Amino acid sequence: MSMNNQGRPTGTGTSGFASTSGSAMLPNEPLLFEIGDNEHSGVDLPEVKISGDRLSGFERKSPLDLAGLTEPEAMRHYVRLSRLNHSIDSGMYPLGSCTMKHNPRLNEKMARLPGFADIHPLQPVSTVQGALELMNQLSHWLMTLTNTAAVALTPKAGAHGELLGMMAIKAAQDAAGQSHRTIVLVPESAHGTNPATAAFLGYSVKPIPARADGTVDVQAVKDALSPDVAAIMLTNPNTCGLFEPQVIEIAEAVHAAGAFFYCDGANFNAIMGVVRPGDLGIDAMHINLHKTFSTPHGGGGPGAGPVVLSAALAPFAPVPFVRRGEHGLELVEHEEGQALGRITAFQGQMGMYVRALTYMLSHGGDGLAQAAQDAVLNANYIKARLAHAFSVPFDDYPTMHEALFDDSFLAGTGVTTLDFAKALIDEGFHPMTMYFPLVVHGAMLIEPTESESKQTLDRFCAVMEELAADAKAGNAERFTSAPMKAPRRRLDETRAARSPILKWEKPEVELKAAE
Amino acid sequence: MRYLPHSDHERAEMLGVIGAADIDALFSAVPKKALKSFDLGLPAHSPEFLVEAHMRALAAKNHAGADGPFFVGAGAYRHHVPATVDHLIQRSEWLTAYTPYQPEISQGTLQMLFEFQTQVAKLTGMDVANASLYDGSTGTAEAVLMARRLTKRSKIVLSGGLHPHYRDVVRAYLKDDADLEILSASPEGQGDILDHIDETTAAIVIQTPDFYGHLRNLKTAADAAHAKGALLIVVITEVVSLGLLEAPGALGADIVVAEGQSIGNALNFGGPYLGLMATRKEFIRQMPGRLCGETVDADGQRGFVLTLSTREQHIRREKATSNICTNSGLCALAFSIHMGLLGEAGFTRLARLNHANACTLADALEGVPGVRVLNKTFFNEMTISTPLPGAALIERLAARGILGGVPVSRLIPDDPAVGNLIILAATELTSAADIAALCTALSEELQ
């Protein structure tokens, strides 16, 4: 069918998809540029005359060619598009290592208070004392929960936090005349951002293999340590959902070798209020506020990745940071001593600080610990309920916040992990994380989080058991043709990569007619 | 605890299914001495109305933009956000969705990103845009690294008109790199970057309007860079300017980076913001960040997916183009809705309105004894010199309820020559009464 010539429809066709977001009739929504045009606008602004020559001949001569919508048209376009999305508010989202938990609306309400949303990062510090106090309180909570000496709030996402943490390690070692340390140890099960971050800073990456039980081999770490090793980047709880049982021994060995322990804190929600990473010997760890402290994922961002630092690394925290001075709180904006400069303009993700602190105060220290325990309880419940029908690669320890299965239970069925995930869509669930971690074959990583009720978990487990039974019974078609009930059937990703179409172009027919 | 669904009875039942004696049994891998061996000393959970009161008290200690005349810019701008934008981005299906890794049930986010990429490409006059980065400053650092990969050269020249924070971020990303040449700032707007391009130069970085508000000649810069085989990276901190100024793509830019906060996004004390990046078609495989592409599904229906991910960290690990694994999705949505509402007609008008108010501001400031406007050219922001140190003057204005701009010394503390300079911005929200109040206050303070 023709896609690009739908004009300005006042209503769009419906193609009768069953929706994962609760609607039986979902539109095949045209693109903004197929509905709007250069004349319409949904914003009323006065026309003005410009006098004088302040633009000095730099005026725009090429047309913008931007489509505009009136307000009612825009409302429908974006409401219709929204209905093509699965979200945590519309159904369970058991993505492992992504932590899709409830996003309280109180957080949103507070972030929109003009005293937080309508303040400028460069207005006088005397006029933003409440904002600095908020940053100070958030810092106190983060340092208390981790038992660390300092925190750098500014990183804009977890990977940005990793970058900062490793920059701090590099700065500390350079300052100590240890610039010859050029190797970073990264377990094979690590997030891809870990090796990318180390390489970004010029380190060579040395992989550490996982043991048969899914944890890091302490002996392998000890064997890999040398005077040239700068740091280890370890995720704990790790990406197999396991708490590294010998993490203290690893930290001691790393420190004894003069190296630092960077901890990827992506999974901190499993232990917040229950285990303090500082007690384990970490030197730096980022905390994804969106995973752990309920700031919403927003369809892929923005995140926020504050980094806690040990006493050894604290002097290297970047600017800006908040400090108590003679006249109240002050914002240190320029390098002093060993601070390692600036990794983003301004103060970081203030909007996320408000949401995170709101969540912390709502939960309290007791609630955060209970939330971590419930997240672990839920994951172990799923593992226990599904162990008989699925295959569990690692079973020596209780799992933490996520349950990991491999694809050996699908052997001989003609159904892959991908097929299985897509079949779950037809049952109204977002698929689990697939093919990660890389250390097991056909991985399925399920993270229910603490916000799913027992009833939801039971329904999810029942669907999973039924799907596993159906796959084993030889009904491969149900899986290979899935999804049938989503807004789209399976999409051709190879085609998208081979000949990338990354923006809308006017259809040639229209262009010719216009000539 | 209102966010936790389990009753104690359910917890006990679940532990029974697991076969664990108690919850501590599930933490058996944690070394004994580290498991809850501490008293957190944090407050206990709190009812919603008390949390709200706490946060409101903090917010009330800040002077919000709407509380009085407001002229603060220098990289973040106070614009009006239509109510429709903020309503739509709070819909659950946008707000609480994840990265669209399962495209069949993420078409809303994916189509929006495709529309966003199209808007950014059109605005900048470039072939392709990505699905956004953290912000303009980190985007600039990423562009610099991208230019090095593309040219396989190392020298980077930063124009003196580049926002000092952006300069610092590039410096942090390229720590101790001798091949980074940073030109000194010129409040008068002169640029001498053309003399610094040679055969080892990967890219020159030029901001327009620059930090002091001056418009820069991109065409001359592009020609000079290209003559030596170098790239031109254009940085824009006020994206509204593109409604009135020629697109960098039409003037020869190779990579355009912009801060998109001005459209659809509040000031938020510095974040979250929205990094825009656009480039030439032949460079896409070296562009960092997510990309959304058009394709078809098994039924032949048009659909959208994240694509070219072989450049990214989750595939390439230590060989990735960048360690970035996110974008500013919700901020991009706000931008795209606001831009969709404005359209060509509205966006152009918004830009004219900003410029017109700035012209009014400049004329009024020229009338204040002792004040001199340094700019011959500007879009919506300008630099003035005054007889008093800028920082002290801004404090005095703040005491009178006027946020009168940014003292240059706050961003460039080590240069006494800029001590008396202030940068002021006007937007569509700046009223004639605001300008009159500022000028009256300035006249009185400078008497």
CSV table of C-alpha atoms in Angstrom, one decimal, chain A residues 59-356:
chain,number,residue,atom,x,y,z
A,59,GLU,CA,19.3,35.5,7.4
A,60,ARG,CA,17.9,32.1,6.4
A,61,LYS,CA,17.5,31.8,2.6
A,62,SER,CA,16.9,28.0,2.4
A,63,PRO,CA,13.3,27.0,3.4
A,64,LEU,CA,12.7,25.1,6.6
A,65,ASP,CA,9.9,23.0,5.2
A,66,LEU,CA,8.6,22.1,8.7
A,67,ALA,CA,5.2,20.6,9.0
A,68,GLY,CA,2.9,22.3,11.5
A,69,LEU,CA,-0.3,20.9,13.2
A,70,THR,CA,-3.1,22.8,14.9
A,71,GLU,CA,-3.5,21.9,18.6
A,72,PRO,CA,-6.4,19.4,18.1
A,73,GLU,CA,-4.5,17.7,15.3
A,74,ALA,CA,-1.3,17.5,17.4
A,75,MET,CA,-3.3,16.1,20.4
A,76,ARG,CA,-4.7,13.3,18.3
A,77,HIS,CA,-1.4,12.5,16.5
A,78,TYR,CA,0.5,12.1,19.7
A,79,VAL,CA,-2.2,10.3,21.6
A,80,ARG,CA,-2.6,7.9,18.7
A,81,LEU,CA,1.1,7.3,18.6
A,82,SER,CA,1.3,6.8,22.3
A,83,ARG,CA,-1.2,3.9,22.0
A,84,LEU,CA,1.3,2.0,19.9
A,85,ASN,CA,3.6,1.7,22.9
A,86,HIS,CA,3.8,-0.8,25.7
A,87,SER,CA,4.6,1.0,29.0
A,88,ILE,CA,5.1,0.1,32.6
A,89,ASP,CA,1.7,1.7,33.4
A,90,SER,CA,-0.1,-0.5,30.8
A,91,GLY,CA,1.4,-3.9,31.7
A,92,MET,CA,4.2,-5.9,33.1
A,93,TYR,CA,7.6,-5.1,31.7
A,94,PRO,CA,10.0,-7.9,32.9
A,95,LEU,CA,13.1,-6.6,31.3
A,96,GLY,CA,16.2,-7.9,33.0
A,97,SER,CA,18.8,-5.3,34.0
A,98,CYS,CA,16.5,-2.5,32.9
A,99,THR,CA,14.4,-2.3,36.1
A,100,MET,CA,11.0,-1.3,34.9
A,101,LYS,CA,9.3,-0.4,38.2
A,102,HIS,CA,6.4,1.8,39.1
A,103,ASN,CA,7.0,5.5,38.4
A,104,PRO,CA,5.1,7.5,41.1
A,105,ARG,CA,3.2,10.5,39.8
A,106,LEU,CA,4.1,12.5,42.9
A,107,ASN,CA,7.6,12.6,41.5
A,108,GLU,CA,6.3,14.2,38.3
A,109,LYS,CA,4.2,16.7,40.2
A,110,MET,CA,7.1,17.8,42.4
A,111,ALA,CA,9.5,18.1,39.4
A,112,ARG,CA,7.1,20.5,37.8
A,113,LEU,CA,7.0,23.0,40.7
A,114,PRO,CA,8.2,26.3,39.3
A,115,GLY,CA,10.8,26.5,42.1
A,116,PHE,CA,12.5,23.5,40.5
A,117,ALA,CA,11.5,23.5,36.8
A,118,ASP,CA,11.6,27.3,36.1
A,119,ILE,CA,15.1,28.1,37.5
A,120,HIS,CA,18.1,28.7,35.4
A,121,PRO,CA,21.5,27.0,36.0
A,122,LEU,CA,23.3,30.3,35.9
A,123,GLN,CA,21.0,32.6,37.9
A,124,PRO,CA,22.7,33.9,41.1
A,125,VAL,CA,23.4,31.2,43.6
A,126,SER,CA,21.7,33.3,46.3
A,127,THR,CA,18.4,32.8,44.4
A,128,VAL,CA,18.6,28.9,44.2
A,129,GLN,CA,19.4,27.9,47.8
A,130,GLY,CA,16.5,25.5,47.8
A,131,ALA,CA,17.9,23.7,44.7
A,132,LEU,CA,21.3,23.4,46.3
A,133,GLU,CA,19.8,22.1,49.5
A,134,LEU,CA,17.9,19.5,47.5
A,135,MET,CA,21.2,18.4,45.8
A,136,ASN,CA,22.8,18.2,49.2
A,137,GLN,CA,20.0,16.1,50.6
A,138,LEU,CA,20.1,13.7,47.7
A,139,SER,CA,23.9,13.4,48.1
A,140,HIS,CA,23.4,12.6,51.7
A,141,TRP,CA,21.0,9.7,50.9
A,142,LEU,CA,23.3,8.3,48.2
A,143,MET,CA,26.4,8.4,50.4
A,144,THR,CA,24.5,7.0,53.3
A,145,LEU,CA,23.0,4.1,51.3
A,146,THR,CA,26.4,3.3,49.9
A,147,ASN,CA,28.7,4.2,52.8
A,148,THR,CA,31.0,6.3,50.6
A,149,ALA,CA,32.9,9.5,51.1
A,150,ALA,CA,31.6,11.6,48.2
A,151,VAL,CA,29.2,11.7,45.3
A,152,ALA,CA,29.3,13.4,41.9
A,153,LEU,CA,25.8,14.1,40.9
A,154,THR,CA,26.4,15.5,37.4
A,155,PRO,CA,26.5,12.4,35.1
A,156,LYS,CA,23.6,12.4,32.7
A,157,ALA,CA,23.2,8.6,32.4
A,158,GLY,CA,24.7,5.4,33.8
A,159,ALA,CA,27.3,5.2,31.0
A,160,HIS,CA,28.2,8.8,31.6
A,161,GLY,CA,28.7,7.9,35.2
A,162,GLU,CA,31.0,5.1,34.2
A,163,LEU,CA,33.0,7.5,32.2
A,164,LEU,CA,33.3,9.9,35.1
A,165,GLY,CA,34.2,7.1,37.6
A,166,MET,CA,36.9,5.8,35.3
A,167,MET,CA,38.2,9.4,34.7
A,168,ALA,CA,38.5,9.9,38.4
A,169,ILE,CA,40.5,6.7,38.7
A,170,LYS,CA,42.7,7.8,35.9
A,171,ALA,CA,43.2,11.2,37.5
A,172,ALA,CA,44.1,9.7,40.8
A,173,GLN,CA,46.6,7.4,39.3
A,174,ASP,CA,48.2,10.1,37.2
A,175,ALA,CA,48.4,12.3,40.3
A,176,ALA,CA,50.2,9.4,42.1
A,177,GLY,CA,52.7,8.9,39.3
A,178,GLN,CA,50.9,5.7,38.2
A,179,SER,CA,50.2,6.6,34.6
A,180,HIS,CA,51.8,3.3,33.4
A,181,ARG,CA,48.7,1.5,34.5
A,182,THR,CA,47.0,0.9,31.2
A,183,ILE,CA,44.9,-2.2,31.6
A,184,VAL,CA,41.4,-2.5,32.9
A,185,LEU,CA,39.9,-5.9,33.8
A,186,VAL,CA,36.3,-6.4,32.7
A,187,PRO,CA,34.4,-9.7,33.2
A,188,GLU,CA,32.9,-11.2,30.1
A,189,SER,CA,29.4,-10.9,31.6
A,190,ALA,CA,29.7,-7.1,31.9
A,191,HIS,CA,27.5,-4.6,30.2
A,192,GLY,CA,28.9,-3.4,26.8
A,193,THR,CA,29.3,0.1,28.2
A,194,ASN,CA,32.1,-1.1,30.6
A,195,PRO,CA,34.6,-2.1,27.9
A,196,ALA,CA,33.5,0.8,25.7
A,197,THR,CA,34.2,3.2,28.6
A,198,ALA,CA,37.6,1.8,29.4
A,199,ALA,CA,38.6,1.9,25.7
A,200,PHE,CA,37.2,5.4,25.4
A,201,LEU,CA,39.8,6.5,28.0
A,202,GLY,CA,42.6,4.7,26.2
A,203,TYR,CA,42.8,1.6,28.4
A,204,SER,CA,43.2,-1.8,27.0
A,205,VAL,CA,40.5,-4.2,28.1
A,206,LYS,CA,41.4,-7.6,29.6
A,207,PRO,CA,38.4,-9.9,29.8
A,208,ILE,CA,37.8,-12.1,32.9
A,209,PRO,CA,36.0,-15.3,32.3
A,210,ALA,CA,33.0,-16.3,34.3
A,211,ARG,CA,33.0,-19.5,36.4
A,212,ALA,CA,30.6,-22.3,35.8
A,213,ASP,CA,28.4,-21.0,38.5
A,214,GLY,CA,28.0,-17.5,36.9
A,215,THR,CA,30.2,-15.6,39.2
A,216,VAL,CA,33.6,-14.0,38.7
A,217,ASP,CA,36.6,-16.3,39.3
A,218,VAL,CA,38.7,-14.7,42.1
A,219,GLN,CA,41.7,-16.7,41.0
A,220,ALA,CA,41.3,-15.4,37.4
A,221,VAL,CA,41.2,-11.9,38.8
A,222,LYS,CA,44.4,-12.5,40.9
A,223,ASP,CA,46.2,-14.0,37.9
A,224,ALA,CA,45.3,-11.1,35.7
A,225,LEU,CA,46.4,-8.5,38.2
A,226,SER,CA,49.8,-6.8,37.6
A,227,PRO,CA,51.5,-3.5,38.2
A,228,ASP,CA,50.0,-2.3,34.9
A,229,VAL,CA,46.4,-2.9,35.9
A,230,ALA,CA,44.5,0.4,36.6
A,231,ALA,CA,41.2,-1.0,37.7
A,232,ILE,CA,38.6,-3.7,37.6
A,233,MET,CA,35.1,-2.9,36.4
A,234,LEU,CA,32.7,-5.3,38.1
A,235,THR,CA,29.0,-5.4,38.2
A,236,ASN,CA,27.5,-6.4,41.5
A,237,PRO,CA,24.9,-7.9,41.7
A,238,ASN,CA,26.2,-9.2,38.3
A,239,THR,CA,24.3,-9.4,35.0
A,240,CYS,CA,23.4,-13.1,35.7
A,241,GLY,CA,21.4,-11.8,38.7
A,242,LEU,CA,24.0,-13.1,41.2
A,243,PHE,CA,25.6,-11.4,44.1
A,244,GLU,CA,29.4,-11.9,43.8
A,245,PRO,CA,30.0,-14.0,46.9
A,246,GLN,CA,33.8,-13.2,47.0
A,247,VAL,CA,33.5,-9.6,46.2
A,248,ILE,CA,35.4,-8.5,49.3
A,249,GLU,CA,38.2,-10.9,48.4
A,250,ILE,CA,38.3,-9.4,44.9
A,251,ALA,CA,38.4,-5.9,46.3
A,252,GLU,CA,41.2,-6.7,48.6
A,253,ALA,CA,43.3,-8.3,45.8
A,254,VAL,CA,42.7,-5.4,43.5
A,255,HIS,CA,43.7,-2.9,46.2
A,256,ALA,CA,46.7,-4.9,47.1
A,257,ALA,CA,47.8,-4.7,43.5
A,258,GLY,CA,47.5,-0.9,43.6
A,259,ALA,CA,44.4,-0.9,41.4
A,260,PHE,CA,40.9,0.6,41.9
A,261,PHE,CA,37.6,-1.2,42.1
A,262,TYR,CA,35.0,0.4,39.8
A,263,CYS,CA,31.5,-1.1,40.5
A,264,ASP,CA,28.8,-0.9,37.9
A,265,GLY,CA,25.8,-0.1,40.1
A,266,ALA,CA,23.2,-0.7,37.5
A,267,ASN,CA,21.6,-3.3,39.8
A,268,PHE,CA,21.7,-1.4,43.0
A,269,ASN,CA,18.0,-1.7,43.4
A,270,ALA,CA,18.5,-5.3,44.5
A,271,ILE,CA,20.5,-4.3,47.6
A,272,MET,CA,19.7,-0.7,48.5
A,273,GLY,CA,19.3,-0.4,52.2
A,274,VAL,CA,20.4,-4.0,52.7
A,275,VAL,CA,24.1,-4.0,51.6
A,276,ARG,CA,26.3,-0.9,51.4
A,277,PRO,CA,28.8,-1.1,48.5
A,278,GLY,CA,31.3,0.9,50.5
A,279,ASP,CA,31.5,-2.0,53.0
A,280,LEU,CA,32.5,-4.3,50.1
A,281,GLY,CA,35.5,-2.1,49.2
A,282,ILE,CA,34.3,-0.3,46.1
A,283,ASP,CA,36.1,2.9,45.0
A,284,ALA,CA,33.5,4.2,42.6
A,285,MET,CA,30.0,3.2,41.6
A,286,HIS,CA,27.4,4.8,39.4
A,287,ILE,CA,23.8,4.7,40.5
A,288,ASN,CA,21.1,4.8,37.8
A,289,LEU,CA,18.5,7.0,39.3
A,290,HIS,CA,16.0,5.8,36.7
A,291,LYS,CA,16.5,2.1,37.6
A,292,THR,CA,16.9,2.4,41.4
A,293,PHE,CA,15.0,5.5,42.4
A,294,SER,CA,12.0,5.3,40.0
A,295,THR,CA,12.6,8.2,37.7
A,296,PRO,CA,10.8,7.3,34.5
A,297,HIS,CA,12.6,5.8,31.5
A,298,GLY,CA,10.8,8.2,29.1
A,299,GLY,CA,11.1,5.9,26.0
A,300,GLY,CA,14.8,5.7,26.3
A,301,GLY,CA,15.9,8.6,28.4
A,302,PRO,CA,16.9,10.9,30.0
A,303,GLY,CA,18.6,8.9,32.6
A,304,ALA,CA,20.8,10.1,35.5
A,305,GLY,CA,23.9,8.4,36.8
A,306,PRO,CA,25.4,10.0,39.9
A,307,VAL,CA,28.7,8.4,41.0
A,308,VAL,CA,29.7,7.7,44.6
A,309,LEU,CA,33.4,7.8,45.4
A,310,SER,CA,35.7,6.4,48.1
A,311,ALA,CA,37.9,8.7,50.2
A,312,ALA,CA,40.8,8.0,47.8
A,313,LEU,CA,38.8,9.3,44.8
A,314,ALA,CA,36.8,12.0,46.4
A,315,PRO,CA,39.3,14.8,45.7
A,316,PHE,CA,38.9,14.1,42.0
A,317,ALA,CA,35.2,14.7,41.8
A,318,PRO,CA,34.3,17.0,38.9
A,319,VAL,CA,32.8,20.4,39.1
A,320,PRO,CA,30.2,21.7,39.7
A,321,PHE,CA,29.4,20.5,43.2
A,322,VAL,CA,27.7,21.9,46.3
A,323,ARG,CA,29.6,22.9,49.4
A,324,ARG,CA,28.6,24.6,52.6
A,325,GLY,CA,30.1,28.0,52.8
A,326,GLU,CA,29.9,31.1,55.0
A,327,HIS,CA,26.8,32.4,53.4
A,328,GLY,CA,24.9,29.1,53.1
A,329,LEU,CA,25.3,26.6,50.3
A,330,GLU,CA,27.7,27.4,47.5
A,331,LEU,CA,28.2,26.0,44.1
A,332,VAL,CA,31.8,25.2,43.2
A,333,GLU,CA,32.0,25.7,39.4
A,334,HIS,CA,35.7,25.9,38.7
A,335,GLU,CA,38.5,23.5,39.2
A,336,GLU,CA,40.2,23.6,42.5
A,337,GLY,CA,43.0,21.3,43.6
A,338,GLN,CA,42.7,18.0,41.9
A,339,ALA,CA,39.1,18.2,40.6
A,340,LEU,CA,38.9,16.8,37.1
A,341,GLY,CA,37.1,19.5,35.3
A,342,ARG,CA,33.6,19.3,33.9
A,343,ILE,CA,31.8,16.5,32.2
A,344,THR,CA,28.6,18.4,31.3
A,345,ALA,CA,27.5,22.0,31.1
A,346,PHE,CA,25.6,23.0,34.2
A,347,GLN,CA,24.5,20.9,37.2
A,348,GLY,CA,23.3,17.6,35.7
A,349,GLN,CA,19.8,16.2,35.8
A,350,MET,CA,18.2,18.4,38.4
A,351,GLY,CA,14.7,17.2,37.2
A,352,MET,CA,15.8,13.7,38.1
A,353,TYR,CA,17.2,14.7,41.4
A,354,VAL,CA,13.8,16.0,42.4
A,355,ARG,CA,12.1,12.8,41.4
A,356,ALA,CA,14.7,10.6,43.1
